[in-house]
Amino acid sequence: MDLTVSGGKVTNVKVLEYPQDPTSQSINEQAIPVYVKEALAAQSAQIQLVSGATETFNGFTGSLQDAINQAQGSK
Amino acid sequence: MNTYVLNVMNLPFTIMVNSISKDLKIEKTVKTIHGLLIDADRRFSPFKANSMVSRFQHGDHDVLSDEDFQEVYLKTLLAQVETDGLFDPFYSGVYDPTGVVKGWIVETAFNQVLEPLLRTGQVTAAAINAGGDMIVSANAFQTAWTVGIENPCDTHHYVAAFPLRSGAVATSGSSKRGEHIKRALHDIVQSTVIADSLVDADVWTTALFAASRDDIPHLIAEHTLTAFLVTDSGQYQNYSHGTLVDASSISSHDKEFWR
C-alpha cells in the first residue's frame, strides 16, 4: 500500500501488492493502515470516516468526524 | 453523499449513504436504522432497569429465551474464550455485554437495512460509524472508502489512513474516556483492528489494549489480525493478517504535531 500525501492532502492511495491468499475478495481488499508521515488536519485530508477511541455524543463537536460531516452538510 | 448524525446511547452515529436512485427514500432508511439502535439500547442497556441485561443481572434467566439476547450472550462468551479472557463480560462482577452490543447492533442494522440496498444497486456505498468504530461497504462502481485513524496524542490529526472497500474498523484508546477497561501495564496507548465483522474488530481491539505487551505479537499472529498500534513513546506497529509489516518511530518533523 502506498499513500501519497501532498500539501496536507491524501492525493493517492495505491495497492502495491495483494496478500498471496486469493481465497477471499473481501480479505484481499481489506486494506492495511499506512502511517501518515505528514500531519493531516481535519479539513485538509480526503478522509471520509474516522476511527478513534470511543467518543461520546457530548464530546463529538469539533472532532475530526464532526468536521467531515459538517463539510458534507450532514443532517 | 448523504450524511446523517444520530445520538443514541450518548454515542454519535454517523451514517453515510451514496445513492444514484431517485426512488430511494434515504431519510426513511436512516429512520429505520435509528429505530433499531434505540430498540437495542432499550433492551440491552445495563443502565435501564427494565432492559434484558438488567433483568439477567438480577437473576431473571427468562431473557435467555429471547433470540437477540441469546445471540449477544453467545457472542460475548465466545469472545471471552477466543481472547483467553482478555475480553471479559463479567469483569464488573455482573454480566455486561456492552462491549459486544454496539458492534452487534450496528452490524445487524447494516446487514438488515443497508446490505439489501447495496445488493440491488439502489445504494452504491454505505457506512455506519459508531463513535469511532465502523462498518463500511462500497460496490464495484464506487471507489473504496478512505478511513483515517486518529492520532491518540492529538485527536485533531490522523496518524494513519487507508482505503477500505468492505469491512469493519474499531479503535480502543485512553484518549477520550480515560482508562475504562482492565489492562496490563504497557505502553500501548491506542489499538486499531480491521476485520470483516465489527464485533470481531471491537472485541480484538479491546483485547489487544488489555493484553500484556509480550502477549500482543503472539495474539496478533495466532488470530491473523490486521492491526495498527500506537505506543506512548511515539512508535507505531503495523500488522497485516498476523504479520508485522512496518514498525517505526513517528518521524522527527512530526514531533510537533505528535506531542
Short mmCIF file of C-alpha atoms in Angstrom, two decimals:
data_model
loop_
_atom_site.label_atom_id
_atom_site.label_comp_id
_atom_site.label_asym_id
_atom_site.label_seq_id
_atom_site.Cartn_x
_atom_site.Cartn_y
_atom_site.Cartn_z
CA MET A 1 0.00 0.00 0.00
CA ASP A 2 1.34 3.39 -0.92
CA LEU A 3 -0.22 6.54 0.37
CA THR A 4 0.84 9.81 -1.21
CA VAL A 5 0.41 12.93 0.86
CA SER A 6 0.94 16.30 -0.73
CA GLY A 7 0.31 19.67 0.87
CA GLY A 8 -1.53 18.03 3.73
CA LYS A 9 -3.91 16.08 1.44
CA VAL A 10 -4.08 12.41 0.65
CA THR A 11 -3.60 12.63 -3.10
CA ASN A 12 -3.16 9.00 -3.99
CA VAL A 13 -3.65 5.62 -2.39
CA LYS A 14 -2.41 2.65 -4.34
CA VAL A 15 -2.09 -1.00 -3.59
CA LEU A 16 1.43 -2.23 -4.26
CA GLU A 17 0.71 -5.90 -3.74
CA TYR A 18 -2.13 -8.04 -2.55
CA PRO A 19 -1.69 -10.73 0.07
CA GLN A 20 -0.90 -14.07 -1.58
CA ASP A 21 -4.04 -15.85 -0.41
CA PRO A 22 -6.61 -15.39 -3.18
CA THR A 23 -9.48 -17.11 -1.36
CA SER A 24 -11.44 -14.06 -0.32
CA GLN A 25 -12.07 -10.91 -2.27
CA SER A 26 -13.09 -9.05 0.86
CA ILE A 27 -9.96 -10.08 2.71
CA ASN A 28 -7.85 -9.08 -0.29
CA GLU A 29 -9.47 -5.73 -0.29
CA GLN A 30 -9.12 -5.38 3.44
CA ALA A 31 -6.55 -2.67 3.49
CA ILE A 32 -3.67 -2.10 5.87
CA PRO A 33 -3.41 1.24 7.64
CA VAL A 34 -0.49 3.30 6.43
CA TYR A 35 1.31 5.68 8.73
CA VAL A 36 0.76 9.27 7.71
CA LYS A 37 4.15 10.96 7.66
CA GLU A 38 2.78 14.43 7.33
CA ALA A 39 0.38 15.95 9.83
CA LEU A 40 -3.10 15.76 8.36
CA ALA A 41 -5.63 18.15 9.79
CA ALA A 42 -9.39 17.82 9.74
CA GLN A 43 -10.29 19.79 6.63
CA SER A 44 -7.22 19.03 4.56
CA ALA A 45 -7.46 15.29 4.08
CA GLN A 46 -9.82 13.42 1.76
CA ILE A 47 -10.75 11.13 4.59
CA GLN A 48 -14.42 10.22 4.97
CA LEU A 49 -14.52 8.13 8.11
CA VAL A 50 -12.52 8.45 11.31
CA SER A 51 -11.66 5.65 13.69
CA GLY A 52 -10.64 6.63 17.20
CA ALA A 53 -11.19 5.87 20.86
CA THR A 54 -14.89 5.77 21.66
CA GLU A 55 -16.40 9.20 21.50
CA THR A 56 -19.45 10.33 23.47
CA PHE A 57 -22.05 12.44 21.71
CA ASN A 58 -21.21 15.35 24.01
CA GLY A 59 -17.55 15.19 23.03
CA PHE A 60 -18.27 14.80 19.32
CA THR A 61 -18.43 18.50 18.48
CA GLY A 62 -15.16 19.65 16.96
CA SER A 63 -13.86 16.12 16.36
CA LEU A 64 -12.37 15.09 13.01
CA GLN A 65 -15.52 13.16 12.06
CA ASP A 66 -17.73 16.08 13.05
CA ALA A 67 -15.70 18.40 10.80
CA ILE A 68 -16.04 15.98 7.86
CA ASN A 69 -19.77 15.63 8.46
CA GLN A 70 -20.23 19.40 8.65
CA ALA A 71 -18.33 19.86 5.39
CA GLN A 72 -20.68 17.35 3.77
CA GLY A 73 -23.76 19.16 5.03
CA SER A 74 -24.86 16.42 7.39
CA LYS A 75 -28.43 16.23 8.67
CA MET B 1 -23.00 11.65 -0.28
CA ASN B 2 -25.86 11.80 2.22
CA THR B 3 -24.56 12.15 5.76
CA TYR B 4 -26.67 11.83 8.90
CA VAL B 5 -25.72 12.05 12.55
CA LEU B 6 -27.76 10.31 15.25
CA ASN B 7 -27.42 10.43 19.03
CA VAL B 8 -28.22 7.08 20.62
CA MET B 9 -26.75 5.72 23.89
CA ASN B 10 -24.92 9.08 24.11
CA LEU B 11 -22.86 7.93 21.12
CA PRO B 12 -22.58 9.82 17.83
CA PHE B 13 -23.61 7.59 14.92
CA THR B 14 -22.51 8.92 11.54
CA ILE B 15 -24.38 7.28 8.67
CA MET B 16 -23.18 7.88 5.12
CA VAL B 17 -25.14 6.64 2.14
CA ASN B 18 -24.36 7.17 -1.53
CA SER B 19 -27.23 6.54 -3.90
CA ILE B 20 -27.97 7.30 -7.54
CA SER B 21 -31.53 6.00 -7.19
CA LYS B 22 -34.19 8.72 -7.25
CA ASP B 23 -36.73 6.32 -5.76
CA LEU B 24 -34.81 5.60 -2.58
CA LYS B 25 -36.05 7.45 0.46
CA ILE B 26 -32.80 7.80 2.36
CA GLU B 27 -34.48 9.62 5.25
CA LYS B 28 -36.71 6.59 5.74
CA THR B 29 -33.72 4.24 5.59
CA VAL B 30 -31.92 6.26 8.27
CA LYS B 31 -35.10 6.31 10.38
CA THR B 32 -35.24 2.51 10.26
CA ILE B 33 -31.63 2.28 11.43
CA HIS B 34 -32.36 4.82 14.18
CA GLY B 35 -35.27 2.65 15.37
CA LEU B 36 -33.06 -0.45 15.56
CA LEU B 37 -30.41 1.42 17.58
CA ILE B 38 -32.96 2.85 20.04
CA ASP B 39 -34.55 -0.57 20.44
CA ALA B 40 -31.18 -2.21 21.16
CA ASP B 41 -30.42 0.47 23.76
CA ARG B 42 -33.80 -0.11 25.42
CA ARG B 43 -33.29 -3.87 25.55
CA PHE B 44 -29.55 -4.13 26.28
CA SER B 45 -28.53 -1.07 28.31
CA PRO B 46 -27.25 -2.04 31.78
CA PHE B 47 -28.38 1.45 32.86
CA LYS B 48 -32.05 0.78 32.13
CA ALA B 49 -33.81 -1.12 34.93
CA ASN B 50 -36.17 -2.99 32.59
CA SER B 51 -33.60 -3.99 30.00
CA MET B 52 -32.91 -7.66 29.43
CA VAL B 53 -29.34 -7.13 30.64
CA SER B 54 -30.51 -5.58 33.95
CA ARG B 55 -33.04 -8.38 34.42
CA PHE B 56 -30.39 -11.00 33.72
CA GLN B 57 -28.07 -9.31 36.22
CA HIS B 58 -30.83 -9.70 38.81
CA GLY B 59 -31.16 -13.41 38.15
CA ASP B 60 -34.01 -13.38 35.63
CA HIS B 61 -32.90 -16.12 33.22
CA ASP B 62 -36.12 -15.95 31.19
CA VAL B 63 -34.38 -13.42 28.98
CA LEU B 64 -32.27 -16.28 27.60
CA SER B 65 -35.31 -17.31 25.56
CA ASP B 66 -35.04 -14.09 23.57
CA GLU B 67 -33.23 -14.77 20.27
CA ASP B 68 -31.33 -11.49 20.25
CA PHE B 69 -30.24 -11.94 23.86
CA GLN B 70 -29.07 -15.47 23.02
CA GLU B 71 -27.07 -14.15 20.08
CA VAL B 72 -25.42 -11.41 22.14
CA TYR B 73 -24.84 -13.76 25.07
CA LEU B 74 -23.15 -16.36 22.87
CA LYS B 75 -21.03 -13.72 21.15
CA THR B 76 -19.76 -12.41 24.50
CA LEU B 77 -18.95 -15.90 25.80
CA LEU B 78 -17.22 -16.78 22.54
CA ALA B 79 -15.22 -13.55 22.68
CA GLN B 80 -14.14 -14.37 26.24
CA VAL B 81 -12.88 -17.80 25.17
CA GLU B 82 -11.23 -16.63 21.95
CA THR B 83 -9.34 -13.84 23.70
CA ASP B 84 -8.25 -16.05 26.63
CA GLY B 85 -10.35 -13.90 28.96
CA LEU B 86 -8.88 -10.55 27.90
CA PHE B 87 -12.38 -9.63 26.82
CA ASP B 88 -14.43 -10.36 29.93
CA PRO B 89 -18.22 -9.72 30.01
CA PHE B 90 -18.21 -10.48 33.76
CA TYR B 91 -15.36 -8.10 34.58
CA SER B 92 -17.52 -5.78 36.69
CA GLY B 93 -18.83 -8.70 38.73
CA VAL B 94 -22.11 -8.94 36.83
CA TYR B 95 -22.84 -9.77 33.21
CA ASP B 96 -22.26 -6.73 30.99
CA PRO B 97 -22.29 -7.31 27.22
CA THR B 98 -21.82 -3.62 26.35
CA GLY B 99 -18.52 -4.28 24.55
CA VAL B 100 -20.33 -6.50 22.07
CA VAL B 101 -23.79 -4.91 21.88
CA LYS B 102 -22.75 -1.81 19.96
CA GLY B 103 -20.90 -3.80 17.29
CA TRP B 104 -23.68 -6.35 17.13
CA ILE B 105 -26.49 -3.82 16.61
CA VAL B 106 -24.52 -1.74 14.10
CA GLU B 107 -23.71 -4.91 12.16
CA THR B 108 -27.34 -6.06 12.39
CA ALA B 109 -28.65 -2.68 11.22
CA PHE B 110 -26.13 -2.60 8.39
CA ASN B 111 -26.98 -6.12 7.22
CA GLN B 112 -30.75 -5.72 7.55
CA VAL B 113 -31.17 -2.23 6.15
CA LEU B 114 -28.18 -1.23 4.02
CA GLU B 115 -26.85 -4.52 2.63
CA PRO B 116 -30.06 -5.28 0.61
CA LEU B 117 -29.88 -1.79 -0.93
CA LEU B 118 -26.22 -2.35 -1.83
CA ARG B 119 -27.08 -5.70 -3.38
CA THR B 120 -29.83 -4.25 -5.59
CA GLY B 121 -27.67 -1.28 -6.56
CA GLN B 122 -30.00 1.31 -5.03
CA VAL B 123 -27.09 2.27 -2.81
CA THR B 124 -23.52 2.26 -4.14
CA ALA B 125 -21.74 2.87 -0.83
CA ALA B 126 -22.79 2.88 2.80
CA ALA B 127 -21.14 3.30 6.18
CA ILE B 128 -22.12 3.47 9.83
CA ASN B 129 -19.53 4.95 12.18
CA ALA B 130 -20.49 4.49 15.83
CA GLY B 131 -18.27 6.85 17.80
CA GLY B 132 -15.10 5.73 16.02
CA ASP B 133 -15.97 2.08 15.36
CA MET B 134 -17.41 1.45 11.92
CA ILE B 135 -18.66 -0.91 9.27
CA VAL B 136 -18.41 0.11 5.62
CA SER B 137 -19.16 -1.23 2.17
CA ALA B 138 -18.78 0.14 -1.35
CA ASN B 139 -19.79 -1.69 -4.52
CA ALA B 140 -17.66 -2.19 -7.64
CA PHE B 141 -18.88 1.04 -9.25
CA GLN B 142 -17.71 3.11 -6.34
CA THR B 143 -14.22 3.95 -5.11
CA ALA B 144 -13.33 2.43 -1.75
CA TRP B 145 -13.92 4.40 1.43
CA THR B 146 -10.98 6.32 2.85
CA VAL B 147 -10.57 5.75 6.57
CA GLY B 148 -8.34 7.77 8.88
CA ILE B 149 -7.11 6.73 12.32
CA GLU B 150 -6.97 9.48 14.92
CA ASN B 151 -3.66 10.33 16.48
CA PRO B 152 -4.26 9.38 20.14
CA CYS B 153 -1.99 12.16 21.38
CA ASP B 154 -3.53 14.83 19.19
CA THR B 155 -7.04 13.83 18.21
CA HIS B 156 -7.31 16.63 15.67
CA HIS B 157 -4.81 14.88 13.44
CA TYR B 158 -4.54 11.50 11.79
CA VAL B 159 -1.81 9.00 12.50
CA ALA B 160 -2.68 6.60 9.66
CA ALA B 161 -5.03 6.29 6.69
CA PHE B 162 -6.11 3.58 4.27
CA PRO B 163 -8.73 2.68 1.68
CA LEU B 164 -11.38 0.16 2.71
CA ARG B 165 -13.97 -1.28 0.33
CA SER B 166 -15.76 -3.55 2.73
CA GLY B 167 -15.18 -4.37 6.37
CA ALA B 168 -15.06 -3.10 9.91
CA VAL B 169 -12.65 -0.93 11.90
CA ALA B 170 -12.55 -0.48 15.67
CA THR B 171 -10.18 1.51 17.87
CA SER B 172 -9.53 1.36 21.60
CA GLY B 173 -7.58 4.00 23.40
CA SER B 174 -7.29 6.02 26.54
CA SER B 175 -7.57 9.45 24.95
CA LYS B 176 -11.32 10.07 25.39
CA ARG B 177 -12.97 8.27 28.24
CA GLY B 178 -9.90 7.52 30.27
CA GLU B 179 -8.98 4.05 31.37
CA HIS B 180 -12.24 2.15 31.33
CA ILE B 181 -11.13 -1.40 30.69
CA LYS B 182 -8.78 -3.58 32.62
CA ARG B 183 -5.31 -3.56 31.15
CA ALA B 184 -1.81 -4.65 31.83
CA LEU B 185 0.99 -2.19 32.35
CA HIS B 186 2.49 -1.37 29.00
CA ASP B 187 2.95 1.49 26.61
CA ILE B 188 0.22 0.87 24.03
CA VAL B 189 -1.94 3.98 24.01
CA GLN B 190 -4.17 3.02 21.09
CA SER B 191 -5.02 -0.11 19.15
CA THR B 192 -6.98 -0.30 15.91
CA VAL B 193 -8.18 -3.57 14.40
CA ILE B 194 -9.60 -4.14 10.92
CA ALA B 195 -11.78 -7.21 10.39
CA ASP B 196 -14.71 -8.47 8.35
CA SER B 197 -17.03 -8.21 11.37
CA LEU B 198 -17.43 -5.19 13.65
CA VAL B 199 -17.98 -7.43 16.69
CA ASP B 200 -14.64 -9.13 15.96
CA ALA B 201 -12.87 -5.82 15.39
CA ASP B 202 -14.34 -4.41 18.63
CA VAL B 203 -13.51 -7.48 20.70
CA TRP B 204 -9.95 -7.75 19.40
CA THR B 205 -9.08 -4.10 19.75
CA THR B 206 -10.29 -4.30 23.37
CA ALA B 207 -8.31 -7.49 23.92
CA LEU B 208 -5.09 -6.07 22.44
CA PHE B 209 -5.45 -2.94 24.54
CA ALA B 210 -5.87 -5.09 27.65
CA ALA B 211 -3.11 -7.59 26.78
CA SER B 212 0.37 -7.52 28.25
CA ARG B 213 2.98 -6.16 25.87
CA ASP B 214 4.71 -9.50 25.45
CA ASP B 215 1.48 -11.27 24.52
CA ILE B 216 0.44 -8.84 21.79
CA PRO B 217 2.57 -10.16 18.88
CA HIS B 218 1.55 -13.72 19.74
CA LEU B 219 -2.16 -12.86 19.88
CA ILE B 220 -1.96 -10.98 16.58
CA ALA B 221 -0.12 -13.84 14.85
CA GLU B 222 -2.32 -16.60 16.25
CA HIS B 223 -5.53 -14.85 15.24
CA THR B 224 -4.10 -13.37 11.97
CA LEU B 225 -5.18 -9.88 12.96
CA THR B 226 -4.72 -6.71 10.96
CA ALA B 227 -3.91 -4.03 13.49
CA PHE B 228 -2.32 -0.61 13.91
CA LEU B 229 -0.87 0.05 17.37
CA VAL B 230 0.50 3.29 18.78
CA THR B 231 2.79 3.47 21.81
CA ASP B 232 3.27 6.36 24.20
CA SER B 233 6.90 6.71 23.13
CA GLY B 234 5.83 7.78 19.65
CA GLN B 235 6.19 4.43 17.90
CA TYR B 236 3.71 2.66 15.72
CA GLN B 237 3.40 -1.03 14.80
CA ASN B 238 1.56 -2.11 11.72
CA TYR B 239 0.38 -5.72 11.45
CA SER B 240 -1.23 -7.24 8.37
CA HIS B 241 -3.03 -10.56 8.72
CA GLY B 242 -0.90 -11.53 11.69
CA THR B 243 2.47 -10.35 10.35
CA LEU B 244 4.38 -7.25 11.42
CA VAL B 245 4.83 -5.27 8.19
CA ASP B 246 6.02 -1.94 9.50
CA ALA B 247 7.18 -0.51 12.81
CA SER B 248 8.89 2.78 13.26
CA SER B 249 9.10 5.99 15.15
CA ILE B 250 6.87 8.85 14.27
CA SER B 251 9.25 10.82 12.06
CA SER B 252 11.12 13.71 13.63
CA HIS B 253 9.44 16.50 11.67
CA ASP B 254 6.17 15.32 13.15
CA LYS B 255 7.31 15.69 16.73
CA GLU B 256 5.47 18.95 17.00
CA PHE B 257 2.15 17.50 15.95
CA TRP B 258 2.87 14.27 17.72
CA ARG B 259 3.30 15.60 21.29
#
